[in-house]
Short mmCIF file of C-alpha atoms in Angstrom, two decimals:
data_model
loop_
_atom_site.label_atom_id
_atom_site.label_comp_id
_atom_site.label_asym_id
_atom_site.label_seq_id
_atom_site.Cartn_x
_atom_site.Cartn_y
_atom_site.Cartn_z
CA MET A 1 -32.38 -18.73 -22.06
CA SER A 2 -36.04 -17.86 -22.57
CA GLU A 3 -37.30 -19.84 -19.57
CA ASN A 4 -36.52 -19.45 -15.91
CA LEU A 5 -35.67 -23.00 -14.89
CA PHE A 6 -35.58 -22.15 -11.20
CA ASN A 7 -38.93 -20.45 -10.67
CA GLU A 8 -39.90 -23.25 -8.29
CA PHE A 9 -37.35 -21.85 -5.82
CA GLU A 10 -38.88 -19.03 -3.82
CA PRO A 11 -36.58 -16.10 -3.00
CA VAL A 12 -35.30 -16.05 0.57
CA SER A 13 -35.31 -12.70 2.34
CA SER A 14 -32.60 -11.47 4.68
CA LYS A 15 -35.11 -11.72 7.53
CA GLN A 16 -35.67 -15.42 6.78
CA TRP A 17 -31.92 -16.05 6.65
CA LYS A 18 -31.45 -14.39 10.03
CA GLN A 19 -34.30 -16.36 11.56
CA GLN A 20 -32.78 -19.63 10.30
CA ILE A 21 -29.36 -18.68 11.65
CA GLN A 22 -30.83 -17.81 15.04
CA TYR A 23 -32.60 -21.17 15.10
CA GLU A 24 -29.33 -22.98 14.31
CA LEU A 25 -27.54 -21.08 17.09
CA LYS A 26 -29.80 -22.85 19.63
CA GLY A 27 -30.07 -19.94 22.01
CA ALA A 28 -26.67 -18.36 21.52
CA ASP A 29 -26.73 -14.61 20.99
CA TYR A 30 -26.60 -13.72 17.28
CA ASN A 31 -24.72 -10.44 17.73
CA GLU A 32 -22.16 -11.74 20.22
CA THR A 33 -21.55 -15.02 18.37
CA LEU A 34 -21.43 -14.03 14.71
CA ILE A 35 -20.79 -10.30 14.45
CA TRP A 36 -17.23 -9.09 14.92
CA GLU A 37 -15.82 -5.58 14.95
CA SER A 38 -12.75 -4.50 13.01
CA PRO A 39 -10.11 -2.09 14.37
CA GLU A 40 -11.84 0.59 12.29
CA GLY A 41 -15.11 0.12 14.18
CA ILE A 42 -16.88 -1.68 11.33
CA LYS A 43 -19.21 -4.45 12.46
CA VAL A 44 -18.95 -7.38 10.06
CA LYS A 45 -22.10 -9.47 9.66
CA PRO A 46 -22.24 -13.20 8.82
CA PHE A 47 -24.09 -12.54 5.57
CA TYR A 48 -25.01 -9.69 3.23
CA HIS A 49 -28.21 -9.68 1.20
CA ILE A 50 -29.78 -7.82 -1.71
CA ASP A 51 -32.58 -6.66 0.64
CA GLU A 52 -30.09 -4.39 2.40
CA PHE A 53 -28.07 -3.46 -0.66
CA LYS A 54 -27.86 0.16 -1.74
CA GLU A 55 -26.98 1.39 -5.18
CA PRO A 56 -23.42 0.36 -6.10
CA LEU A 57 -20.79 3.02 -5.60
CA GLN A 58 -19.44 4.70 -8.71
CA VAL A 59 -15.82 3.60 -8.43
CA THR A 60 -13.99 3.20 -11.73
CA THR A 61 -11.33 0.51 -11.68
CA HIS A 62 -9.56 -1.11 -14.59
CA THR A 63 -8.31 -4.38 -13.18
CA SER A 64 -7.40 -5.75 -16.59
CA GLN A 65 -4.95 -2.90 -17.17
CA PHE A 66 -2.77 -3.19 -14.08
CA LYS A 67 0.98 -3.12 -14.70
CA ILE A 68 3.55 -5.42 -13.10
CA CYS A 69 6.20 -3.06 -11.75
CA GLN A 70 9.79 -3.94 -10.86
CA ASN A 71 11.68 -1.96 -8.20
CA ILE A 72 15.33 -1.20 -8.91
CA PHE A 73 17.68 0.72 -6.62
CA VAL A 74 20.15 2.64 -8.78
CA HIS A 75 23.65 2.26 -7.42
CA ASP A 76 25.58 1.18 -10.50
CA ILE A 77 24.15 2.60 -13.76
CA ASP A 78 25.27 -0.23 -16.03
CA LYS A 79 23.98 -2.92 -13.69
CA SER A 80 20.66 -1.08 -13.27
CA VAL A 81 20.18 -0.79 -17.03
CA PHE A 82 20.97 -4.48 -17.51
CA ARG A 83 18.64 -5.48 -14.71
CA ALA A 84 15.81 -3.29 -16.03
CA ASN A 85 16.02 -4.78 -19.52
CA GLU A 86 16.22 -8.31 -18.15
CA THR A 87 13.17 -7.87 -15.95
CA LEU A 88 11.21 -6.43 -18.88
CA LYS A 89 12.12 -9.48 -20.96
CA ARG A 90 10.88 -11.69 -18.11
CA GLY A 91 7.46 -10.15 -17.73
CA ALA A 92 7.76 -6.81 -15.93
CA GLU A 93 5.70 -4.06 -17.59
CA ALA A 94 6.92 -1.01 -15.66
CA ILE A 95 10.06 -0.01 -13.79
CA ARG A 96 10.44 1.98 -10.59
CA PHE A 97 13.92 3.39 -10.10
CA THR A 98 14.95 4.56 -6.63
CA ILE A 99 17.59 7.22 -7.22
CA PRO A 100 19.60 8.22 -4.13
CA ASN A 101 21.28 11.41 -5.39
CA GLU A 102 20.97 13.97 -8.17
CA ASP A 103 24.43 13.23 -9.58
CA THR A 104 23.00 10.09 -11.22
CA ASP A 105 23.47 10.10 -15.00
CA VAL A 106 19.79 9.74 -15.82
CA GLU A 107 20.32 10.03 -19.60
CA LYS A 108 22.60 6.99 -19.50
CA LEU A 109 20.18 5.17 -17.24
CA LEU A 110 17.27 5.60 -19.64
CA ASN A 111 18.97 5.58 -23.04
CA ALA A 112 18.83 1.81 -23.59
CA LEU A 113 15.30 1.23 -22.28
CA PRO A 114 12.14 0.83 -24.42
CA LEU A 115 10.58 3.99 -23.01
CA GLU A 116 7.87 4.22 -25.65
CA SER A 117 6.22 1.10 -24.22
CA THR A 118 7.37 1.10 -20.58
CA PRO A 119 6.03 3.42 -17.88
CA VAL A 120 8.81 4.45 -15.51
CA TYR A 121 8.45 5.59 -11.91
CA PHE A 122 11.20 7.63 -10.25
CA ASN A 123 11.43 7.46 -6.47
CA LEU A 124 13.80 10.34 -5.74
CA ASN A 125 15.53 10.74 -2.38
CA PHE A 126 15.98 14.46 -3.07
CA LEU A 127 14.16 17.44 -4.55
CA SER A 128 15.92 18.99 -7.54
CA ILE A 129 14.31 21.23 -10.16
CA ASP A 130 17.14 20.66 -12.65
CA PHE A 131 16.98 16.88 -12.31
CA VAL A 132 13.23 16.83 -12.86
CA LYS A 133 13.61 19.13 -15.88
CA LYS A 134 16.00 16.56 -17.39
CA LEU A 135 13.38 13.86 -16.93
CA ASP A 136 10.74 16.10 -18.47
CA ALA A 137 12.92 16.71 -21.54
CA ILE A 138 13.57 12.98 -21.97
CA ALA A 139 9.86 12.21 -21.61
CA LYS A 140 9.06 14.73 -24.34
CA ALA A 141 11.80 13.51 -26.68
CA LYS A 142 11.01 9.81 -26.22
CA ASN A 143 7.22 10.15 -25.89
CA ALA A 144 7.59 8.35 -22.58
CA VAL A 145 5.30 8.06 -19.54
CA PHE A 146 7.20 9.14 -16.43
CA PHE A 147 5.87 9.27 -12.88
CA VAL A 148 8.30 11.37 -10.83
CA GLN A 149 7.36 10.70 -7.24
CA LEU A 150 7.98 14.03 -5.55
CA ASP A 151 6.53 14.16 -2.05
CA PRO A 152 8.08 16.74 0.32
CA ILE A 153 5.34 16.12 2.89
CA GLY A 154 6.17 12.41 2.73
CA GLN A 155 9.81 13.37 3.34
CA LEU A 156 8.73 15.35 6.40
CA THR A 157 6.57 12.56 7.84
CA LYS A 158 9.23 9.88 7.39
CA ASP A 159 12.39 11.85 8.16
CA GLY A 160 11.08 14.54 10.49
CA ASN A 161 12.53 17.32 8.30
CA TRP A 162 11.79 18.89 4.94
CA HIS A 163 14.27 18.61 2.07
CA THR A 164 15.08 22.29 2.78
CA ASN A 165 12.12 23.96 4.46
CA LEU A 166 8.39 24.31 3.84
CA ASP A 167 8.58 27.45 1.72
CA LYS A 168 11.55 26.33 -0.39
CA ASP A 169 10.12 22.85 -0.99
CA PHE A 170 6.77 24.17 -2.18
CA GLU A 171 8.47 26.86 -4.24
CA SER A 172 10.36 24.06 -6.02
CA LEU A 173 7.16 22.07 -6.56
CA ASN A 174 5.37 25.08 -8.04
CA THR A 175 8.32 25.75 -10.36
CA ILE A 176 8.29 22.11 -11.49
CA ALA A 177 4.50 22.20 -11.97
CA ILE A 178 4.82 25.11 -14.40
CA ALA A 179 8.04 24.09 -16.18
CA CYS A 180 7.49 20.33 -16.56
CA SER A 181 4.35 19.49 -18.53
CA ASN A 182 5.38 16.09 -19.88
CA ILE A 183 5.58 14.16 -16.63
CA HIS A 184 3.47 13.25 -13.61
CA PHE A 185 5.36 15.10 -10.89
CA LEU A 186 3.36 14.71 -7.68
CA SER A 187 3.12 11.68 -5.40
CA ILE A 188 1.69 10.86 -1.98
CA ASP A 189 3.37 8.14 0.07
CA SER A 190 0.50 6.70 2.09
CA SER A 191 2.35 3.40 2.51
CA LEU A 192 4.15 4.89 5.49
CA TYR A 193 0.92 5.11 7.48
CA GLN A 194 0.08 1.44 6.93
CA ASN A 195 3.60 0.24 7.65
CA ALA A 196 3.68 2.28 10.86
CA GLY A 197 0.47 0.67 12.15
CA ALA A 198 -2.34 3.06 11.22
CA ASN A 199 -5.74 1.44 10.78
CA ILE A 200 -7.50 1.60 7.42
CA VAL A 201 -9.73 4.58 8.22
CA GLN A 202 -6.66 6.52 9.36
CA GLN A 203 -4.78 5.56 6.19
CA ILE A 204 -7.60 6.88 4.02
CA ALA A 205 -8.07 10.09 6.00
CA TYR A 206 -4.36 10.88 6.26
CA THR A 207 -3.90 10.29 2.53
CA LEU A 208 -6.73 12.72 1.76
CA ALA A 209 -5.40 15.32 4.20
CA HIS A 210 -1.90 14.85 2.75
CA ALA A 211 -3.31 15.44 -0.75
CA ASN A 212 -5.32 18.44 0.41
CA GLU A 213 -2.15 20.21 1.51
CA TYR A 214 -0.81 19.92 -2.03
CA PHE A 215 -4.08 21.05 -3.60
CA ASN A 216 -3.98 24.14 -1.38
CA ARG A 217 -0.34 24.99 -2.02
CA ILE A 218 0.36 24.06 -5.65
CA ALA A 219 -1.26 26.33 -8.21
CA THR A 220 -1.00 24.03 -11.24
CA ILE A 221 -1.67 20.29 -11.19
CA ASN A 222 -2.63 18.98 -14.61
CA LYS A 223 -1.79 15.29 -14.34
CA PRO A 224 -3.00 12.48 -12.07
CA VAL A 225 -1.41 12.34 -8.62
CA VAL A 226 0.34 9.06 -7.75
CA LEU A 227 -0.76 7.37 -4.53
CA GLN A 228 1.79 4.91 -3.14
CA VAL A 229 -0.25 2.45 -1.11
CA SER A 230 0.73 -0.49 1.08
CA VAL A 231 -1.73 -3.37 1.15
CA GLY A 232 -2.25 -5.37 4.33
CA THR A 233 -3.45 -8.85 5.05
CA ASN A 234 -7.19 -8.20 5.64
CA TYR A 235 -8.18 -9.32 2.15
CA PHE A 236 -11.66 -7.83 1.59
CA PHE A 237 -10.99 -4.73 3.70
CA GLU A 238 -7.93 -3.95 1.59
CA ILE A 239 -9.92 -4.27 -1.64
CA ALA A 240 -12.45 -1.86 -0.17
CA LYS A 241 -9.66 0.47 1.03
CA LEU A 242 -8.35 1.07 -2.47
CA ARG A 243 -11.86 1.58 -3.83
CA ALA A 244 -12.69 4.05 -1.03
CA LEU A 245 -9.42 5.91 -1.61
CA ARG A 246 -10.12 6.30 -5.31
CA LEU A 247 -13.69 7.42 -4.64
CA LEU A 248 -12.79 10.02 -2.02
CA PHE A 249 -9.73 11.31 -3.89
CA GLY A 250 -11.98 11.96 -6.89
CA LEU A 251 -14.43 13.91 -4.73
CA LEU A 252 -11.62 15.97 -3.21
CA ALA A 253 -10.04 16.71 -6.60
CA LYS A 254 -13.36 17.94 -7.97
CA GLU A 255 -13.55 20.49 -5.17
CA TYR A 256 -10.45 22.08 -6.71
CA ASP A 257 -11.79 21.72 -10.27
CA HIS A 258 -9.27 19.01 -11.07
CA ASN A 259 -10.65 16.58 -13.63
CA PHE A 260 -8.22 13.71 -13.12
CA GLU A 261 -8.29 10.51 -11.08
CA CYS A 262 -5.49 9.32 -8.83
CA HIS A 263 -2.95 6.77 -10.09
CA ILE A 264 -2.42 4.01 -7.53
CA ILE A 265 0.78 2.00 -7.29
CA ALA A 266 0.42 -0.64 -4.59
CA SER A 267 2.88 -2.88 -2.76
CA PRO A 268 2.45 -5.47 0.01
CA THR A 269 2.90 -4.16 3.53
CA LYS A 270 6.10 -4.77 5.46
CA ARG A 271 4.28 -4.76 8.78
CA ASN A 272 3.32 -8.46 8.79
CA LYS A 273 6.49 -9.78 7.15
CA THR A 274 8.69 -12.08 9.21
CA LEU A 275 12.32 -13.02 9.50
CA TYR A 276 11.69 -16.59 10.63
CA ASP A 277 9.77 -19.02 8.42
CA TYR A 278 10.30 -16.42 5.72
CA ASN A 279 8.75 -18.50 2.92
CA VAL A 280 5.34 -17.75 4.44
CA ASN A 281 5.96 -14.18 3.27
CA MET A 282 5.30 -15.41 -0.28
CA LEU A 283 1.81 -16.50 0.73
CA ARG A 284 1.15 -13.18 2.42
CA THR A 285 2.33 -11.11 -0.54
CA THR A 286 0.26 -13.21 -2.96
CA THR A 287 -3.03 -12.44 -1.22
CA GLU A 288 -2.00 -8.81 -0.73
CA CYS A 289 -1.25 -8.45 -4.43
CA MET A 290 -4.64 -10.00 -5.17
CA SER A 291 -6.32 -7.37 -2.97
CA ALA A 292 -4.38 -4.64 -4.77
CA ILE A 293 -5.44 -5.87 -8.20
CA LEU A 294 -9.09 -6.40 -7.29
CA GLY A 295 -9.13 -3.03 -5.52
CA GLY A 296 -8.12 -1.36 -8.77
CA ALA A 297 -4.41 -0.53 -8.44
CA ASP A 298 -2.95 0.83 -11.68
CA ALA A 299 0.40 -0.81 -10.96
CA VAL A 300 1.50 -3.45 -8.46
CA SER A 301 5.06 -3.76 -7.22
CA ASN A 302 5.54 -6.93 -5.24
CA LEU A 303 7.78 -7.32 -2.19
CA ALA A 304 10.33 -10.12 -2.33
CA TYR A 305 9.92 -12.79 0.36
CA ASP A 306 13.41 -11.98 1.72
CA ALA A 307 13.30 -8.20 1.30
CA ILE A 308 13.54 -7.42 5.01
CA TYR A 309 16.86 -9.19 5.56
CA HIS A 310 18.51 -9.73 2.14
CA LYS A 311 19.85 -7.20 -0.32
CA ASP A 312 18.16 -7.16 -3.72
CA ASN A 313 18.88 -10.42 -5.49
CA GLU A 314 17.85 -12.05 -8.75
CA PHE A 315 16.12 -15.03 -7.15
CA GLY A 316 13.94 -12.97 -4.80
CA ASP A 317 13.05 -10.57 -7.62
CA ARG A 318 12.15 -13.41 -9.99
CA ILE A 319 9.89 -15.13 -7.47
CA SER A 320 8.07 -11.91 -6.56
CA ARG A 321 7.62 -11.01 -10.23
CA ASN A 322 6.41 -14.51 -11.05
CA GLN A 323 3.75 -14.25 -8.34
CA LEU A 324 2.24 -11.34 -10.26
CA LEU A 325 2.70 -13.10 -13.60
CA VAL A 326 0.77 -16.10 -12.30
CA LEU A 327 -2.04 -13.84 -11.12
CA LYS A 328 -2.15 -12.04 -14.44
CA HIS A 329 -1.64 -14.85 -16.96
CA GLU A 330 -2.62 -18.04 -15.16
CA SER A 331 -5.34 -16.74 -12.84
CA TYR A 332 -6.83 -14.39 -15.47
CA PHE A 333 -6.86 -11.31 -13.27
CA ASP A 334 -6.32 -9.26 -16.43
CA LYS A 335 -9.51 -10.43 -18.15
CA VAL A 336 -12.22 -8.57 -16.24
CA ASN A 337 -12.71 -4.93 -15.23
CA ASN A 338 -14.36 -4.01 -11.94
CA PRO A 339 -14.69 -7.58 -10.61
CA ALA A 340 -15.53 -6.32 -7.11
CA ASP A 341 -18.49 -4.22 -8.28
CA GLY A 342 -21.83 -5.35 -6.91
CA ALA A 343 -20.40 -7.69 -4.28
CA TYR A 344 -22.60 -6.81 -1.31
CA TYR A 345 -19.88 -7.29 1.30
CA ILE A 346 -17.22 -5.28 -0.55
CA GLU A 347 -19.69 -2.54 -1.43
CA GLU A 348 -20.74 -2.24 2.21
CA LEU A 349 -17.13 -2.16 3.40
CA THR A 350 -16.25 0.46 0.80
CA GLN A 351 -19.18 2.60 1.86
CA GLN A 352 -18.36 2.42 5.56
CA LEU A 353 -14.63 2.97 5.11
CA ALA A 354 -15.32 5.94 2.84
CA GLU A 355 -17.76 7.48 5.32
CA LYS A 356 -15.47 7.00 8.31
CA GLY A 357 -12.41 8.16 6.36
CA LEU A 358 -14.21 11.28 5.16
CA ALA A 359 -15.39 12.08 8.69
CA LEU A 360 -11.84 11.83 10.06
CA PHE A 361 -10.50 13.92 7.17
CA LYS A 362 -13.03 16.66 7.94
CA ASP A 363 -11.98 16.55 11.60
CA ILE A 364 -8.32 17.00 10.60
CA GLU A 365 -9.19 19.98 8.41
CA ALA A 366 -11.37 21.51 11.13
CA ASN A 367 -8.40 21.35 13.51
CA GLY A 368 -5.83 23.10 11.36
CA GLY A 369 -5.06 20.59 8.62
CA PHE A 370 -2.52 17.83 8.13
CA LEU A 371 0.70 19.82 8.55
CA THR A 372 -0.58 21.50 11.70
CA GLN A 373 -1.52 18.17 13.25
CA LEU A 374 1.85 16.71 12.29
CA LYS A 375 3.58 19.63 13.99
CA GLU A 376 1.43 19.15 17.10
CA GLY A 377 2.14 15.41 17.07
CA THR A 378 -1.54 14.47 16.82
CA ILE A 379 -1.16 12.29 13.70
CA GLN A 380 1.85 10.48 15.16
CA ARG A 381 0.05 9.86 18.45
CA LYS A 382 -3.06 8.46 16.75
CA ILE A 383 -0.98 6.11 14.59
CA GLN A 384 0.97 4.97 17.64
CA GLU A 385 -2.25 4.23 19.50
CA SER A 386 -3.48 2.02 16.64
CA ALA A 387 -0.09 0.35 16.29
CA THR A 388 0.05 -0.38 20.02
CA LYS A 389 -3.39 -2.02 19.96
CA GLU A 390 -2.34 -4.23 17.06
CA GLN A 391 0.96 -5.06 18.74
CA GLU A 392 -0.85 -6.11 21.92
CA LEU A 393 -3.08 -8.43 19.90
CA PHE A 394 0.02 -9.97 18.33
CA ASP A 395 1.81 -10.31 21.67
CA ASP A 396 -1.29 -11.99 23.15
CA GLY A 397 -1.53 -14.42 20.24
CA LYS A 398 -4.80 -12.98 18.95
CA GLU A 399 -3.17 -11.46 15.86
CA ILE A 400 -1.44 -14.43 14.26
CA LEU A 401 1.67 -14.62 12.09
CA LEU A 402 2.27 -18.26 11.24
CA GLY A 403 5.79 -19.41 11.92
CA THR A 404 6.37 -16.61 14.39
CA ASN A 405 3.79 -16.49 17.20
CA LYS A 406 1.97 -19.65 16.09
CA TYR A 407 3.56 -22.93 14.98
CA PRO A 408 7.14 -21.57 15.01
CA ASN A 409 9.90 -23.81 13.74
CA LYS A 410 12.33 -23.84 16.67
CA LEU A 411 15.07 -25.26 14.46
CA ASP A 412 14.94 -22.27 12.14
CA LYS A 413 18.18 -20.27 12.40
CA MET A 414 18.63 -16.79 10.94
CA ASN A 415 21.54 -15.23 12.80
CA HIS A 416 24.07 -15.81 9.99
CA ASP A 417 21.73 -15.00 7.11
CA LEU A 418 21.18 -11.28 7.74
CA GLU A 419 22.51 -8.97 5.03
CA LEU A 420 20.28 -6.09 6.16
CA TYR A 421 19.35 -4.93 9.65
CA PRO A 422 15.67 -5.91 9.86
CA PHE A 423 14.63 -3.84 12.88
CA VAL A 424 13.81 -0.22 13.66
CA LYS A 425 17.06 1.68 14.17
CA SER A 426 17.43 4.14 17.00
CA ASN A 427 18.72 7.36 15.47
CA PRO A 428 18.23 10.24 17.92
CA ARG A 429 18.71 13.59 16.20
CA LYS A 430 17.11 16.99 15.97
CA THR A 431 14.01 17.04 13.79
CA LEU A 432 11.28 19.55 13.05
CA ILE A 433 8.54 17.04 13.90
CA ILE A 434 8.45 13.56 15.40
CA PRO A 435 8.86 11.24 12.39
CA ILE A 436 6.41 8.44 11.68
CA ILE A 437 8.35 5.19 12.04
CA GLU A 438 7.64 1.96 10.19
CA LYS A 439 7.77 -1.09 12.43
CA ARG A 440 6.97 -4.77 11.88
CA LEU A 441 4.83 -6.68 14.37
CA ALA A 442 7.34 -9.50 14.78
CA GLU A 443 10.41 -7.42 15.62
CA LYS A 444 10.48 -7.96 19.39
CA THR A 445 9.90 -11.72 19.06
CA GLU A 446 12.58 -12.01 16.38
CA GLN A 447 15.15 -10.09 18.42
CA GLN A 448 14.59 -12.44 21.33
CA ARG A 449 15.07 -15.48 19.09
CA LEU A 450 18.23 -14.05 17.54
CA GLU A 451 19.60 -13.42 21.02
CA GLU A 452 18.81 -17.02 21.98
CA GLU A 453 20.64 -18.20 18.86
CA LYS A 454 23.74 -16.24 19.85
CA THR A 455 23.58 -17.49 23.45
CA ASN A 456 23.25 -21.13 22.34
CA ALA A 457 26.06 -20.70 19.82
CA ASP A 458 28.37 -19.26 22.50
CA ALA A 459 27.49 -22.10 24.86
CA GLU A 460 28.44 -24.67 22.25
#
């Protein structure tokens, strides 16, 4: 268009907007009424304007290229192969195998899969040089893209103990780094921090500090590092979180002369998922997957609506996969790159989260680094403090989970539908450090309701 059809409309400055808002408030205080503060200490304004907008951050995201990833726990090889091929036929674009032990016949597992066109993630519950070498050989022979998610520090944070010990685990990683050039071998499980109740700034800082330990201790890293990220319910903040993570990881990598970006595989958080009124979980995971995509995740692995209390099942898998397929093929999330770029609100959130995350990371490094603070219990204590604050908000009804602490369906019964134990298990044992424990907000409420169900059933 050669003519500006709207030149009769004068631009409105941010000052004019604020003056109009203050007039409409009729004496109410602008800051107290309209500005709220997030758990991360970010003050969110009622509007964002080009007057206050800085240059957009240089965060490279490729939203159109995100892969729909299917999780498969490998118990029976034949069933796992069948399930993998079926899910690929039904829209999955990548597979993540969780492999519990190194006796698994990985050649048989992979032989019938279209590896030339399907990225495969391997979530290993062990650290084995020989097993990883097998995967490396297969990747070379099949020209496959394998992400082997080795994370001894993640093992330590979650379990309280190393696979063997610090020296042996890093010796194995360095051997793998030199011997296995055809795979991505290093991963950082930052999902644990989110699922345990850490706020977003903590998640970013702990992920960076976690990565920094590897950069300091592994001599050769030639391929992108995988970040496993859990995405929470705060829609715009979560978009900004992924962008800030990618930005800061790139800055950290450059300090070690690494010229690669991180590879983000994102999943919905477990923290806000509920046992009662479980269908609401589908709504939660949909918006969380949207945040992951718009934030620039390379792959998204959805969480089935019944994952916290049912074993893996075809119906739950199909629904969770279809949620991503709808986003990709019916909502056109695969048509545009960098859709969040230039959005004043998201840019401002990204900037503030990055600044606060970097400041906390520097504080961790100044006080001995991530492993030292884990050993001292500082990281665990800080996460617990954030989790306790969030739990208190939930218990007071200020943090809302529909169907659980607001508008619960009292007729909903779950006592006879539990295939998995959905609560934190008490497992006292000797550990090197205090492990970081994942816990859902609704657990206490749900346990009370289950106990009421049993009491009522006994009375009848």
